[in-house]
Each structure stands twice: as structure tokens, then as C-alpha cells.
Amino acid sequence: MKYDDIIIGGGLGGLVATAFLSKAKRKVLLIEKNANCGGCIVEYKRKGFKFDSSTHWINNVKMIKRFLAELNAEEYVEFKKFDPMMNIITTNGQYLLSFDVEDFKEKLINKFEDDKDNIILFFEEAKKFGDEMELLMNSSFKYMKLMDFVKFGMNYVTNKMPVIRKYSGKKACDVIESMFKSKELKNILYSLGTVPDRSIYPILCKIAWAYSKNYYYLTKENGKDNLPEALERITLENGTQIKKNTEVVKIIVKDKKAVGVKCKDGTKYYGRNIISDIDANATYFKLIGEKNLPEKFIRKIKDKKIYPSYCRISLGVDYDFAKMGYKGETITFLPSDDLEKVFGYDLKYCRKSLYFRSLHDRSYAPENFNTLEIGFRLPYNYMNYWKTDFDRTRNEQYYDLKKIVVEEVLDSISTVFPDIREHIFFTDFITPITYERYTGNTEGSMMGWEEGKGGILRKEPIKNFYRVGHWSFPGGGIPRVIASGKIVSDMIISREK
Ligand SMILES: Cc1cc2nc3c(=O)[nH]c(=O)nc-3n(C[C@H](O)[C@H](O)[C@H](O)COP(=O)(O)OP(=O)(O)OC[C@H]3O[C@@H](n4cnc5c(N)ncnc54)[C@H](O)[C@@H]3O)c2cc1C
């Protein structure tokens, strides 16, 4: 069976590439191991409630809408502004970050007067950072066209990106510790990003997105699709086949060229271009095989750092959050003022994010009910890999550990919702083990490799082979994953023209 393009993995990156390639009337095959496409972004239904496995917010919607319009799929999805964005609850107060950023800034200045000058400076720079980031939109170093690359270089060299330059390679802790005195303020600023010893960029981005009102959610209330559904629909309309419940176990390589794939049931499919949207380690070490890779390249891949996973407890509850005054803003709850504890693994004190999806979209919960999802970070190797067997098979101890973690987390958030247990009708818990098993991402990684130096590989070791998704364009979530699919499909189409 011969195809123009074969895409492995129906995550968002794979779906975008498939949609654009099939729109170009090419013979395309998408192969997905699960029963549904979407990868990290799937929604699942339980006892009348609906939950998302990952995404709660999306940014750079202008670009996403432009791509959807090119695919004639714009009306399939509906984005709404996510405002207010988040409410940070510390042991001493509450700080609401909304599109009215000045209000948030003023509150910080009033509370932390000793840090006033640097608060003003930091917010100014975050705003500029957002403007400079616009210049980078839509481009990836990996697949940048020569002219774009030159333009980027010129902008960088001629100092059109002073804030990006200033903070490039800086860790959040380097910047925050040197600029601010108050412990509580530092905690609040850290909570806008990932963890203190990672890049400062996510913190700057959060403030920049608030300034530019670049923060959205998707709603299906009016009968619309979510992103994977919309892309799948357009792909099928263009006559492209999606093979689900089919796992690719090998990329067939001949004379240093990718020529096809082999599936678990032994079926082989041949294609001119092979595109992988799946985990990079699986792609290179299982599907392509070390024998087809240069030694230097293998070392480079093995040295890369992986972006950590996440934990999510999903609850179906009968709280009336709207009546309680919640508008859907994410609560970032910092149960301790000790930084080590907030970013540590003691469940009583570690940071938790509370998401209220059904406040944004009533289709997520039955009438008089709501969903409440609690996100937090425990590592993939927590308690000896969550007490699974050596091959990560889940056993009784794993399920017992999950119950213990749920109870400890509920205890911790009872500061925010004191009678939480009396309101729960359904509980589910996704661990890093679940993410890995379901999506195939190494260690359940949320976003592929860590962003930063060496995060992006410019050259693939075999011909006619491409990668899309968050391992090809790491650290940026959905917009960058979508851009990766578009860039690769454009590149293939223009090369073959
Ligand atoms: C908990 C969590 C929260 C997140 N929150 C946000 C957020 O709020 N905003 C944001 O922008 N981003 C967020 N992200 C990141 C974003 O969801 C991901 O970066 C993005 O969805 C990844 O898409 P992808 O195309 O790289 O592939 P993936 O989603 O990783 O999908 C890969 C697909 O390949 C399939 N596959 C794997 N192996 C094989 C095989 N051998 N054969 C066939 N198929 C295979 C898998 O089943 C899967 O469907 C979050 C991620 C997580 C995990």
C-alpha cells in the first residue's frame, strides 16, 4: 500500500499535518494507537461528567484561527476569552490576575512596598517580552525558511529583542531572587510559571498574555468541536483515512531513507514521507532503531532533559461555584509560604491548581453539578514509580497509593473548600504513569523535551522523515504543536512542487 505521506500518531501535531496534507489532495494515512485521536488532549466521560485530560487554556489563538480558516474549519470550534485568568491564594491573601493587569500590579505594589520599583520594572519588561515574542510567532528554528531565519537573526542582532535577550537562558530563581525581597511576592511570581529552577519565560509569558488578552478556552456549549474533533472532521471530509487502534512498531529504513512503517499486526504501509508525532525516544530508539542513527546523534538525544509530567484529580461535585462567586478562573493554591515546600512533593504543602471547566462550558456537568479538577506535580518516579511493577504494570499497591494521594490532596484543599468530601459524586485520578501509558510520552511528559538550548533539533538523521508535535517544537504547548504540523506540511508540499 503506497501513500504520499504517512503520519504516526494522532496528537494535535499529527492531526494538523494530516489535515493540511490531505487538503492538498495528497494520499495520506494517519495511524493512531488509541481508539481516539487527540493524545494529550482527550476528553472523557464518566457518570454524566466530562473531563479534559490536559488543556485548560490556549494562547496565540489568532494564529490557530488563521490555520483553521485555511482548512475551512474555523466555524467548527469556538474560543472564548479566559478572563479572569487566575486567583493566587497564599497563606496571607488572594491575588487575582485578570486582563486588567494594572489592578494585579497595584495590589502587589500596595502589599509589597519595598519591592515597588522592581515590580514596576518586571511588569514593564514582561509586557515588552510579549511584543518581542510576536516577532517569533509562527516560526521554528528547526523548520524556519532561510529568509525568516535571516530576519530573526537581524532582529536579534540589531537589538529588536532586548528583553528576550536579557532573559534568555535565565532561570526563574536567578531573576526573582535577585530582584525581589518579599518571600510571599516571590512565591506569587513563581506560581505564574512552572518551577523556580526552570526558565523565567513562562512567568513573563503569563503576564504578557494578560496584557495582550491572549488567553482563551474552548467551549463546546454551542455544539462545536474540540480541536482534535475539528481536525479529524476536516481530514475525513478530504477523504483521508485514519487508522485507529493501530500501533506502529517500526519505521522501515532503506539506504538511510524512511520508506514505510510496520504496525503491530504485521501490516506494512509504504510512503514517500514519514512523519512522526509521537514520543521522540520511541521514534528514534524503538521505531527507527539505533543501528540507523549516528552515534553522536544518539548521545545528543540521550542527554536531553525531559519536561516533567503532571497529576490530575478530576471530581464531579454538587457545589454551585457560580453562586459562590467563581467565574471560572484557575485557583492557584499555595498552602505554605516556604518555597521549598510549595515546590516540593509533600502533598500537604505543594502548589495545587484548581480548574472549574464546567463554569466555562455547561456541557461538562449535569444540571446542578460541576466539575473540579486539581492539578499538581509529583514526579514520574514518585514512591518508586508509583509502586508499579518493574515494567510499569499497575498493581494493587499502585491503586492503593492513588487513593492515599487523593485523600492527602483533598485534606490540603479543604482550606479552600472545607466540606469538599461531602460534595463529591465522582473521583478520577490521572498519574504520570497514566499519561505515559495513554499517550506514549516518555515519563508522561507534558511537553516533550525541556525548552532551551538544544531543545530543537535542526537536522533529522534519515531522509524523507519529519517530526511534528511537542518533541519537535518543545515547551510551547498547543500553539507550537499546531505550528509544527503546519510548518512540516508546508515544507513537504513546497518541496514536492
Ligand atoms: C496535563 C497536561 C496539561 C496541559 N495543559 C496545557 C495547556 O493548558 N495549554 C497548552 O497550550 N498546552 C497544554 N499541554 C500541552 C499540550 O496538550 C501538548 O503539548 C500537545 O497536546 C501535544 O501534542 P502532540 O501532537 O505532540 O502529541 P501527543 O498529544 O503526545 O499525541 C501523540 C499521539 O501519538 C499516539 N501514539 C503514540 N505512540 C504511537 C505509536 N507507536 N503508533 C501510533 N500512535 C502512537 C498517541 O496515542 C497519541 O494520540 C498540557 C499537557 C498535559 C499532559
PDB file of N, CA and C and ligand atoms in Angstrom, residues 8-15 31-34 36-41 53-59 246-249 277-279 282 287 309-312 435 438-441 444-448 468-471 476-479 481 484, ligand 1:
ATOM      1  N   ILE A   8       2.453   9.154  11.892  1.00  0.00           N
ATOM      2  CA  ILE A   8       2.363   8.243  13.036  1.00  0.00           C
ATOM      3  C   ILE A   8       1.929   9.049  14.250  1.00  0.00           C
ATOM      4  N   GLY A   9       0.736   8.774  14.774  1.00  0.00           N
ATOM      5  CA  GLY A   9       0.264   9.455  15.982  1.00  0.00           C
ATOM      6  C   GLY A   9      -0.730  10.568  15.668  1.00  0.00           C
ATOM      7  N   GLY A  10      -1.901  10.436  16.259  1.00  0.00           N
ATOM      8  CA  GLY A  10      -2.958  11.430  16.022  1.00  0.00           C
ATOM      9  C   GLY A  10      -3.080  12.422  17.161  1.00  0.00           C
ATOM     10  N   GLY A  11      -1.947  12.883  17.708  1.00  0.00           N
ATOM     11  CA  GLY A  11      -1.974  14.030  18.621  1.00  0.00           C
ATOM     12  C   GLY A  11      -2.255  15.271  17.776  1.00  0.00           C
ATOM     13  N   LEU A  12      -2.262  16.416  18.413  1.00  0.00           N
ATOM     14  CA  LEU A  12      -2.608  17.640  17.695  1.00  0.00           C
ATOM     15  C   LEU A  12      -1.648  17.924  16.530  1.00  0.00           C
ATOM     16  N   GLY A  13      -0.351  17.708  16.752  1.00  0.00           N
ATOM     17  CA  GLY A  13       0.636  17.960  15.691  1.00  0.00           C
ATOM     18  C   GLY A  13       0.387  17.061  14.492  1.00  0.00           C
ATOM     19  N   GLY A  14       0.128  15.787  14.745  1.00  0.00           N
ATOM     20  CA  GLY A  14      -0.124  14.822  13.671  1.00  0.00           C
ATOM     21  C   GLY A  14      -1.415  15.156  12.938  1.00  0.00           C
ATOM     22  N   LEU A  15      -2.423  15.560  13.692  1.00  0.00           N
ATOM     23  CA  LEU A  15      -3.717  15.880  13.073  1.00  0.00           C
ATOM     24  C   LEU A  15      -3.612  17.113  12.172  1.00  0.00           C
ATOM     25  N   ILE A  31      -1.998   7.065  11.373  1.00  0.00           N
ATOM     26  CA  ILE A  31      -2.121   5.850  12.188  1.00  0.00           C
ATOM     27  C   ILE A  31      -2.055   6.231  13.669  1.00  0.00           C
ATOM     28  N   GLU A  32      -3.068   5.838  14.405  1.00  0.00           N
ATOM     29  CA  GLU A  32      -3.167   6.198  15.827  1.00  0.00           C
ATOM     30  C   GLU A  32      -3.355   4.920  16.651  1.00  0.00           C
ATOM     31  N   LYS A  33      -2.597   4.808  17.732  1.00  0.00           N
ATOM     32  CA  LYS A  33      -2.670   3.563  18.518  1.00  0.00           C
ATOM     33  C   LYS A  33      -3.931   3.463  19.374  1.00  0.00           C
ATOM     34  N   ASN A  34      -4.491   4.589  19.758  1.00  0.00           N
ATOM     35  CA  ASN A  34      -5.666   4.563  20.630  1.00  0.00           C
ATOM     36  C   ASN A  34      -6.973   4.533  19.824  1.00  0.00           C
ATOM     37  N   ASN A  36      -9.163   6.793  20.065  1.00  0.00           N
ATOM     38  CA  ASN A  36      -9.473   8.176  19.694  1.00  0.00           C
ATOM     39  C   ASN A  36      -8.202   8.956  19.424  1.00  0.00           C
ATOM     40  N   CYS A  37      -8.320   9.921  18.511  1.00  0.00           N
ATOM     41  CA  CYS A  37      -7.196  10.841  18.291  1.00  0.00           C
ATOM     42  C   CYS A  37      -7.205  11.894  19.399  1.00  0.00           C
ATOM     43  N   GLY A  38      -6.144  12.694  19.457  1.00  0.00           N
ATOM     44  CA  GLY A  38      -6.094  13.798  20.433  1.00  0.00           C
ATOM     45  C   GLY A  38      -4.895  13.698  21.358  1.00  0.00           C
ATOM     46  N   GLY A  39      -4.426  12.465  21.639  1.00  0.00           N
ATOM     47  CA  GLY A  39      -3.240  12.300  22.504  1.00  0.00           C
ATOM     48  C   GLY A  39      -3.459  12.935  23.866  1.00  0.00           C
ATOM     49  N   CYS A  40      -2.623  13.931  24.171  1.00  0.00           N
ATOM     50  CA  CYS A  40      -2.724  14.607  25.478  1.00  0.00           C
ATOM     51  C   CYS A  40      -4.097  15.263  25.650  1.00  0.00           C
ATOM     52  N   ILE A  41      -4.681  15.688  24.524  1.00  0.00           N
ATOM     53  CA  ILE A  41      -5.950  16.418  24.647  1.00  0.00           C
ATOM     54  C   ILE A  41      -7.109  15.513  24.314  1.00  0.00           C
ATOM     55  N   SER A  53      -8.293  15.667  29.640  1.00  0.00           N
ATOM     56  CA  SER A  53      -7.085  15.058  30.207  1.00  0.00           C
ATOM     57  C   SER A  53      -5.974  16.080  30.378  1.00  0.00           C
ATOM     58  N   SER A  54      -6.038  17.185  29.660  1.00  0.00           N
ATOM     59  CA  SER A  54      -4.940  18.150  29.821  1.00  0.00           C
ATOM     60  C   SER A  54      -5.400  19.593  29.753  1.00  0.00           C
ATOM     61  N   THR A  55      -5.536  20.097  28.548  1.00  0.00           N
ATOM     62  CA  THR A  55      -5.563  21.544  28.314  1.00  0.00           C
ATOM     63  C   THR A  55      -6.717  22.297  28.941  1.00  0.00           C
ATOM     64  N   HIS A  56      -6.396  23.399  29.568  1.00  0.00           N
ATOM     65  CA  HIS A  56      -7.440  24.286  30.086  1.00  0.00           C
ATOM     66  C   HIS A  56      -7.386  25.666  29.472  1.00  0.00           C
ATOM     67  N   TRP A  57      -6.221  26.061  29.026  1.00  0.00           N
ATOM     68  CA  TRP A  57      -6.123  27.375  28.402  1.00  0.00           C
ATOM     69  C   TRP A  57      -5.303  27.260  27.121  1.00  0.00           C
ATOM     70  N   ILE A  58      -5.585  28.187  26.228  1.00  0.00           N
ATOM     71  CA  ILE A  58      -4.868  28.217  24.951  1.00  0.00           C
ATOM     72  C   ILE A  58      -4.479  29.662  24.685  1.00  0.00           C
ATOM     73  N   ASN A  59      -3.309  29.856  24.124  1.00  0.00           N
ATOM     74  CA  ASN A  59      -2.952  31.217  23.707  1.00  0.00           C
ATOM     75  C   ASN A  59      -2.619  31.215  22.223  1.00  0.00           C
ATOM     76  N   THR A 246      -4.348   1.154  16.102  1.00  0.00           N
ATOM     77  CA  THR A 246      -3.253   0.542  15.331  1.00  0.00           C
ATOM     78  C   THR A 246      -1.931   1.159  15.775  1.00  0.00           C
ATOM     79  N   GLU A 247      -1.047   0.307  16.270  1.00  0.00           N
ATOM     80  CA  GLU A 247       0.222   0.831  16.782  1.00  0.00           C
ATOM     81  C   GLU A 247       1.337   0.609  15.779  1.00  0.00           C
ATOM     82  N   VAL A 248       2.099   1.646  15.501  1.00  0.00           N
ATOM     83  CA  VAL A 248       3.267   1.497  14.626  1.00  0.00           C
ATOM     84  C   VAL A 248       4.422   0.983  15.486  1.00  0.00           C
ATOM     85  N   VAL A 249       5.090  -0.078  15.024  1.00  0.00           N
ATOM     86  CA  VAL A 249       6.199  -0.615  15.818  1.00  0.00           C
ATOM     87  C   VAL A 249       7.540  -0.419  15.132  1.00  0.00           C
ATOM     88  N   ASP A 277       4.575  11.981  15.028  1.00  0.00           N
ATOM     89  CA  ASP A 277       4.033  12.929  16.030  1.00  0.00           C
ATOM     90  C   ASP A 277       4.162  12.313  17.420  1.00  0.00           C
ATOM     91  N   ILE A 278       4.922  11.237  17.533  1.00  0.00           N
ATOM     92  CA  ILE A 278       4.941  10.544  18.826  1.00  0.00           C
ATOM     93  C   ILE A 278       6.233  10.850  19.581  1.00  0.00           C
ATOM     94  N   ASP A 279       6.298  10.338  20.766  1.00  0.00           N
ATOM     95  CA  ASP A 279       7.459  10.485  21.636  1.00  0.00           C
ATOM     96  C   ASP A 279       8.781  10.326  20.863  1.00  0.00           C
ATOM     97  N   ALA A 282      10.820   7.032  21.612  1.00  0.00           N
ATOM     98  CA  ALA A 282      10.221   5.868  20.943  1.00  0.00           C
ATOM     99  C   ALA A 282      10.495   5.944  19.447  1.00  0.00           C
ATOM    100  N   LEU A 287      11.356   2.786  16.963  1.00  0.00           N
ATOM    101  CA  LEU A 287      10.831   2.682  15.597  1.00  0.00           C
ATOM    102  C   LEU A 287      11.935   2.722  14.534  1.00  0.00           C
ATOM    103  N   SER A 309       6.059  15.480  34.074  1.00  0.00           N
ATOM    104  CA  SER A 309       4.652  15.121  33.894  1.00  0.00           C
ATOM    105  C   SER A 309       3.769  15.887  34.876  1.00  0.00           C
ATOM    106  N   TYR A 310       2.575  15.452  35.033  1.00  0.00           N
ATOM    107  CA  TYR A 310       1.605  16.177  35.851  1.00  0.00           C
ATOM    108  C   TYR A 310       0.653  15.158  36.474  1.00  0.00           C
ATOM    109  N   CYS A 311      -0.039  15.587  37.527  1.00  0.00           N
ATOM    110  CA  CYS A 311      -1.069  14.736  38.139  1.00  0.00           C
ATOM    111  C   CYS A 311      -2.382  15.501  38.107  1.00  0.00           C
ATOM    112  N   ARG A 312      -3.448  14.787  37.906  1.00  0.00           N
ATOM    113  CA  ARG A 312      -4.730  15.492  37.879  1.00  0.00           C
ATOM    114  C   ARG A 312      -5.824  14.647  38.527  1.00  0.00           C
ATOM    115  N   TYR A 435      -0.490   9.041  32.019  1.00  0.00           N
ATOM    116  CA  TYR A 435      -0.159   9.845  30.827  1.00  0.00           C
ATOM    117  C   TYR A 435       0.787   9.074  29.914  1.00  0.00           C
ATOM    118  N   TYR A 438      -1.084   6.159  28.182  1.00  0.00           N
ATOM    119  CA  TYR A 438      -2.085   6.550  27.204  1.00  0.00           C
ATOM    120  C   TYR A 438      -1.479   7.238  25.975  1.00  0.00           C
ATOM    121  N   THR A 439      -0.542   8.179  26.228  1.00  0.00           N
ATOM    122  CA  THR A 439      -0.041   8.982  25.095  1.00  0.00           C
ATOM    123  C   THR A 439       1.282   8.458  24.532  1.00  0.00           C
ATOM    124  N   GLY A 440       1.969   7.618  25.321  1.00  0.00           N
ATOM    125  CA  GLY A 440       3.274   7.104  24.869  1.00  0.00           C
ATOM    126  C   GLY A 440       4.406   8.084  25.130  1.00  0.00           C
ATOM    127  N   ASN A 441       4.124   9.251  25.737  1.00  0.00           N
ATOM    128  CA  ASN A 441       5.193  10.221  26.015  1.00  0.00           C
ATOM    129  C   ASN A 441       6.076   9.725  27.167  1.00  0.00           C
ATOM    130  N   GLY A 444       5.589  10.292  30.885  1.00  0.00           N
ATOM    131  CA  GLY A 444       4.334  11.056  30.908  1.00  0.00           C
ATOM    132  C   GLY A 444       4.544  12.535  30.656  1.00  0.00           C
ATOM    133  N   SER A 445       5.661  12.879  29.996  1.00  0.00           N
ATOM    134  CA  SER A 445       5.997  14.301  29.798  1.00  0.00           C
ATOM    135  C   SER A 445       4.826  15.103  29.229  1.00  0.00           C
ATOM    136  N   MET A 446       4.652  16.310  29.804  1.00  0.00           N
ATOM    137  CA  MET A 446       3.568  17.195  29.350  1.00  0.00           C
ATOM    138  C   MET A 446       3.890  17.880  28.044  1.00  0.00           C
ATOM    139  N   MET A 447       5.175  18.129  27.802  1.00  0.00           N
ATOM    140  CA  MET A 447       5.508  18.959  26.646  1.00  0.00           C
ATOM    141  C   MET A 447       6.787  18.519  25.948  1.00  0.00           C
ATOM    142  N   GLY A 448       7.085  17.238  25.968  1.00  0.00           N
ATOM    143  CA  GLY A 448       8.277  16.756  25.253  1.00  0.00           C
ATOM    144  C   GLY A 448       9.547  17.087  26.006  1.00  0.00           C
ATOM    145  N   VAL A 468       6.747  16.106  14.021  1.00  0.00           N
ATOM    146  CA  VAL A 468       5.875  17.201  14.456  1.00  0.00           C
ATOM    147  C   VAL A 468       5.540  16.969  15.925  1.00  0.00           C
ATOM    148  N   GLY A 469       4.791  17.899  16.527  1.00  0.00           N
ATOM    149  CA  GLY A 469       4.364  17.704  17.916  1.00  0.00           C
ATOM    150  C   GLY A 469       5.330  18.300  18.905  1.00  0.00           C
ATOM    151  N   HIS A 470       5.049  18.059  20.192  1.00  0.00           N
ATOM    152  CA  HIS A 470       5.806  18.802  21.204  1.00  0.00           C
ATOM    153  C   HIS A 470       7.237  18.309  21.420  1.00  0.00           C
ATOM    154  N   TRP A 471       7.627  17.213  20.777  1.00  0.00           N
ATOM    155  CA  TRP A 471       9.039  16.820  20.853  1.00  0.00           C
ATOM    156  C   TRP A 471       9.832  17.476  19.730  1.00  0.00           C
ATOM    157  N   GLY A 476       6.106  24.859  24.256  1.00  0.00           N
ATOM    158  CA  GLY A 476       5.156  25.939  23.987  1.00  0.00           C
ATOM    159  C   GLY A 476       3.707  25.540  23.992  1.00  0.00           C
ATOM    160  N   GLY A 477       3.420  24.265  24.294  1.00  0.00           N
ATOM    161  CA  GLY A 477       2.030  23.836  24.334  1.00  0.00           C
ATOM    162  C   GLY A 477       1.376  23.851  22.962  1.00  0.00           C
ATOM    163  N   ILE A 478       0.082  24.023  22.977  1.00  0.00           N
ATOM    164  CA  ILE A 478      -0.732  23.825  21.780  1.00  0.00           C
ATOM    165  C   ILE A 478      -0.348  24.692  20.571  1.00  0.00           C
ATOM    166  N   PRO A 479      -0.145  26.012  20.733  1.00  0.00           N
ATOM    167  CA  PRO A 479       0.167  26.799  19.539  1.00  0.00           C
ATOM    168  C   PRO A 479       1.404  26.297  18.794  1.00  0.00           C
ATOM    169  N   VAL A 481       2.695  23.267  18.912  1.00  0.00           N
ATOM    170  CA  VAL A 481       2.423  21.945  18.339  1.00  0.00           C
ATOM    171  C   VAL A 481       1.654  22.114  17.024  1.00  0.00           C
ATOM    172  N   SER A 484       3.932  23.350  14.380  1.00  0.00           N
ATOM    173  CA  SER A 484       4.845  22.307  13.864  1.00  0.00           C
ATOM    174  C   SER A 484       4.178  21.513  12.747  1.00  0.00           C
TER     175      SER A 484
HETATM  176  C1  LIG B   1      -1.612  17.589  31.894  1.00  0.00           C
HETATM  177  C2  LIG B   1      -1.305  18.435  30.729  1.00  0.00           C
HETATM  178  C3  LIG B   1      -1.765  19.749  30.718  1.00  0.00           C
HETATM  179  C4  LIG B   1      -1.503  20.571  29.629  1.00  0.00           C
HETATM  180  N1  LIG B   1      -2.023  21.833  29.613  1.00  0.00           N
HETATM  181  C5  LIG B   1      -1.848  22.622  28.528  1.00  0.00           C
HETATM  182  C6  LIG B   1      -2.470  23.888  28.448  1.00  0.00           C
HETATM  183  O1  LIG B   1      -3.261  24.263  29.332  1.00  0.00           O
HETATM  184  N2  LIG B   1      -2.220  24.669  27.343  1.00  0.00           N
HETATM  185  C7  LIG B   1      -1.404  24.251  26.330  1.00  0.00           C
HETATM  186  O2  LIG B   1      -1.210  25.002  25.361  1.00  0.00           O
HETATM  187  N3  LIG B   1      -0.807  23.033  26.373  1.00  0.00           N
HETATM  188  C8  LIG B   1      -1.018  22.213  27.436  1.00  0.00           C
HETATM  189  N4  LIG B   1      -0.452  20.956  27.479  1.00  0.00           N
HETATM  190  C9  LIG B   1       0.434  20.542  26.372  1.00  0.00           C
HETATM  191  C10 LIG B   1      -0.315  20.040  25.124  1.00  0.00           C
HETATM  192  O3  LIG B   1      -1.513  19.389  25.490  1.00  0.00           O
HETATM  193  C11 LIG B   1       0.600  19.068  24.384  1.00  0.00           C
HETATM  194  O4  LIG B   1       1.856  19.685  24.171  1.00  0.00           O
HETATM  195  C12 LIG B   1       0.046  18.667  22.999  1.00  0.00           C
HETATM  196  O5  LIG B   1      -1.291  18.253  23.098  1.00  0.00           O
HETATM  197  C13 LIG B   1       0.904  17.539  22.441  1.00  0.00           C
HETATM  198  O6  LIG B   1       0.505  17.193  21.142  1.00  0.00           O
HETATM  199  P1  LIG B   1       1.415  16.248  20.217  1.00  0.00           P
HETATM  200  O7  LIG B   1       0.972  16.433  18.826  1.00  0.00           O
HETATM  201  O8  LIG B   1       2.851  16.494  20.497  1.00  0.00           O
HETATM  202  O9  LIG B   1       1.109  14.751  20.592  1.00  0.00           O
HETATM  203  P2  LIG B   1       0.530  13.892  21.797  1.00  0.00           P
HETATM  204  O10 LIG B   1      -0.615  14.590  22.399  1.00  0.00           O
HETATM  205  O11 LIG B   1       1.627  13.431  22.652  1.00  0.00           O
HETATM  206  O12 LIG B   1      -0.058  12.659  21.000  1.00  0.00           O
HETATM  207  C14 LIG B   1       0.703  11.619  20.454  1.00  0.00           C
HETATM  208  C15 LIG B   1      -0.255  10.614  19.844  1.00  0.00           C
HETATM  209  O13 LIG B   1       0.507   9.574  19.279  1.00  0.00           O
HETATM  210  C16 LIG B   1      -0.120   8.326  19.593  1.00  0.00           C
HETATM  211  N5  LIG B   1       0.926   7.297  19.546  1.00  0.00           N
HETATM  212  C17 LIG B   1       1.962   7.133  20.402  1.00  0.00           C
HETATM  213  N6  LIG B   1       2.727   6.095  20.022  1.00  0.00           N
HETATM  214  C18 LIG B   1       2.158   5.594  18.893  1.00  0.00           C
HETATM  215  C19 LIG B   1       2.515   4.523  18.009  1.00  0.00           C
HETATM  216  N7  LIG B   1       3.612   3.778  18.202  1.00  0.00           N
HETATM  217  N8  LIG B   1       1.698   4.287  16.945  1.00  0.00           N
HETATM  218  C20 LIG B   1       0.579   5.058  16.710  1.00  0.00           C
HETATM  219  N9  LIG B   1       0.233   6.070  17.523  1.00  0.00           N
HETATM  220  C21 LIG B   1       1.003   6.349  18.593  1.00  0.00           C
HETATM  221  C22 LIG B   1      -0.690   8.545  20.980  1.00  0.00           C
HETATM  222  O14 LIG B   1      -1.704   7.628  21.293  1.00  0.00           O
HETATM  223  C23 LIG B   1      -1.196   9.976  20.870  1.00  0.00           C
HETATM  224  O15 LIG B   1      -2.521  10.027  20.384  1.00  0.00           O
HETATM  225  C24 LIG B   1      -0.721  20.087  28.541  1.00  0.00           C
HETATM  226  C25 LIG B   1      -0.259  18.765  28.549  1.00  0.00           C
HETATM  227  C26 LIG B   1      -0.558  17.937  29.613  1.00  0.00           C
HETATM  228  C27 LIG B   1      -0.104  16.500  29.591  1.00  0.00           C
END
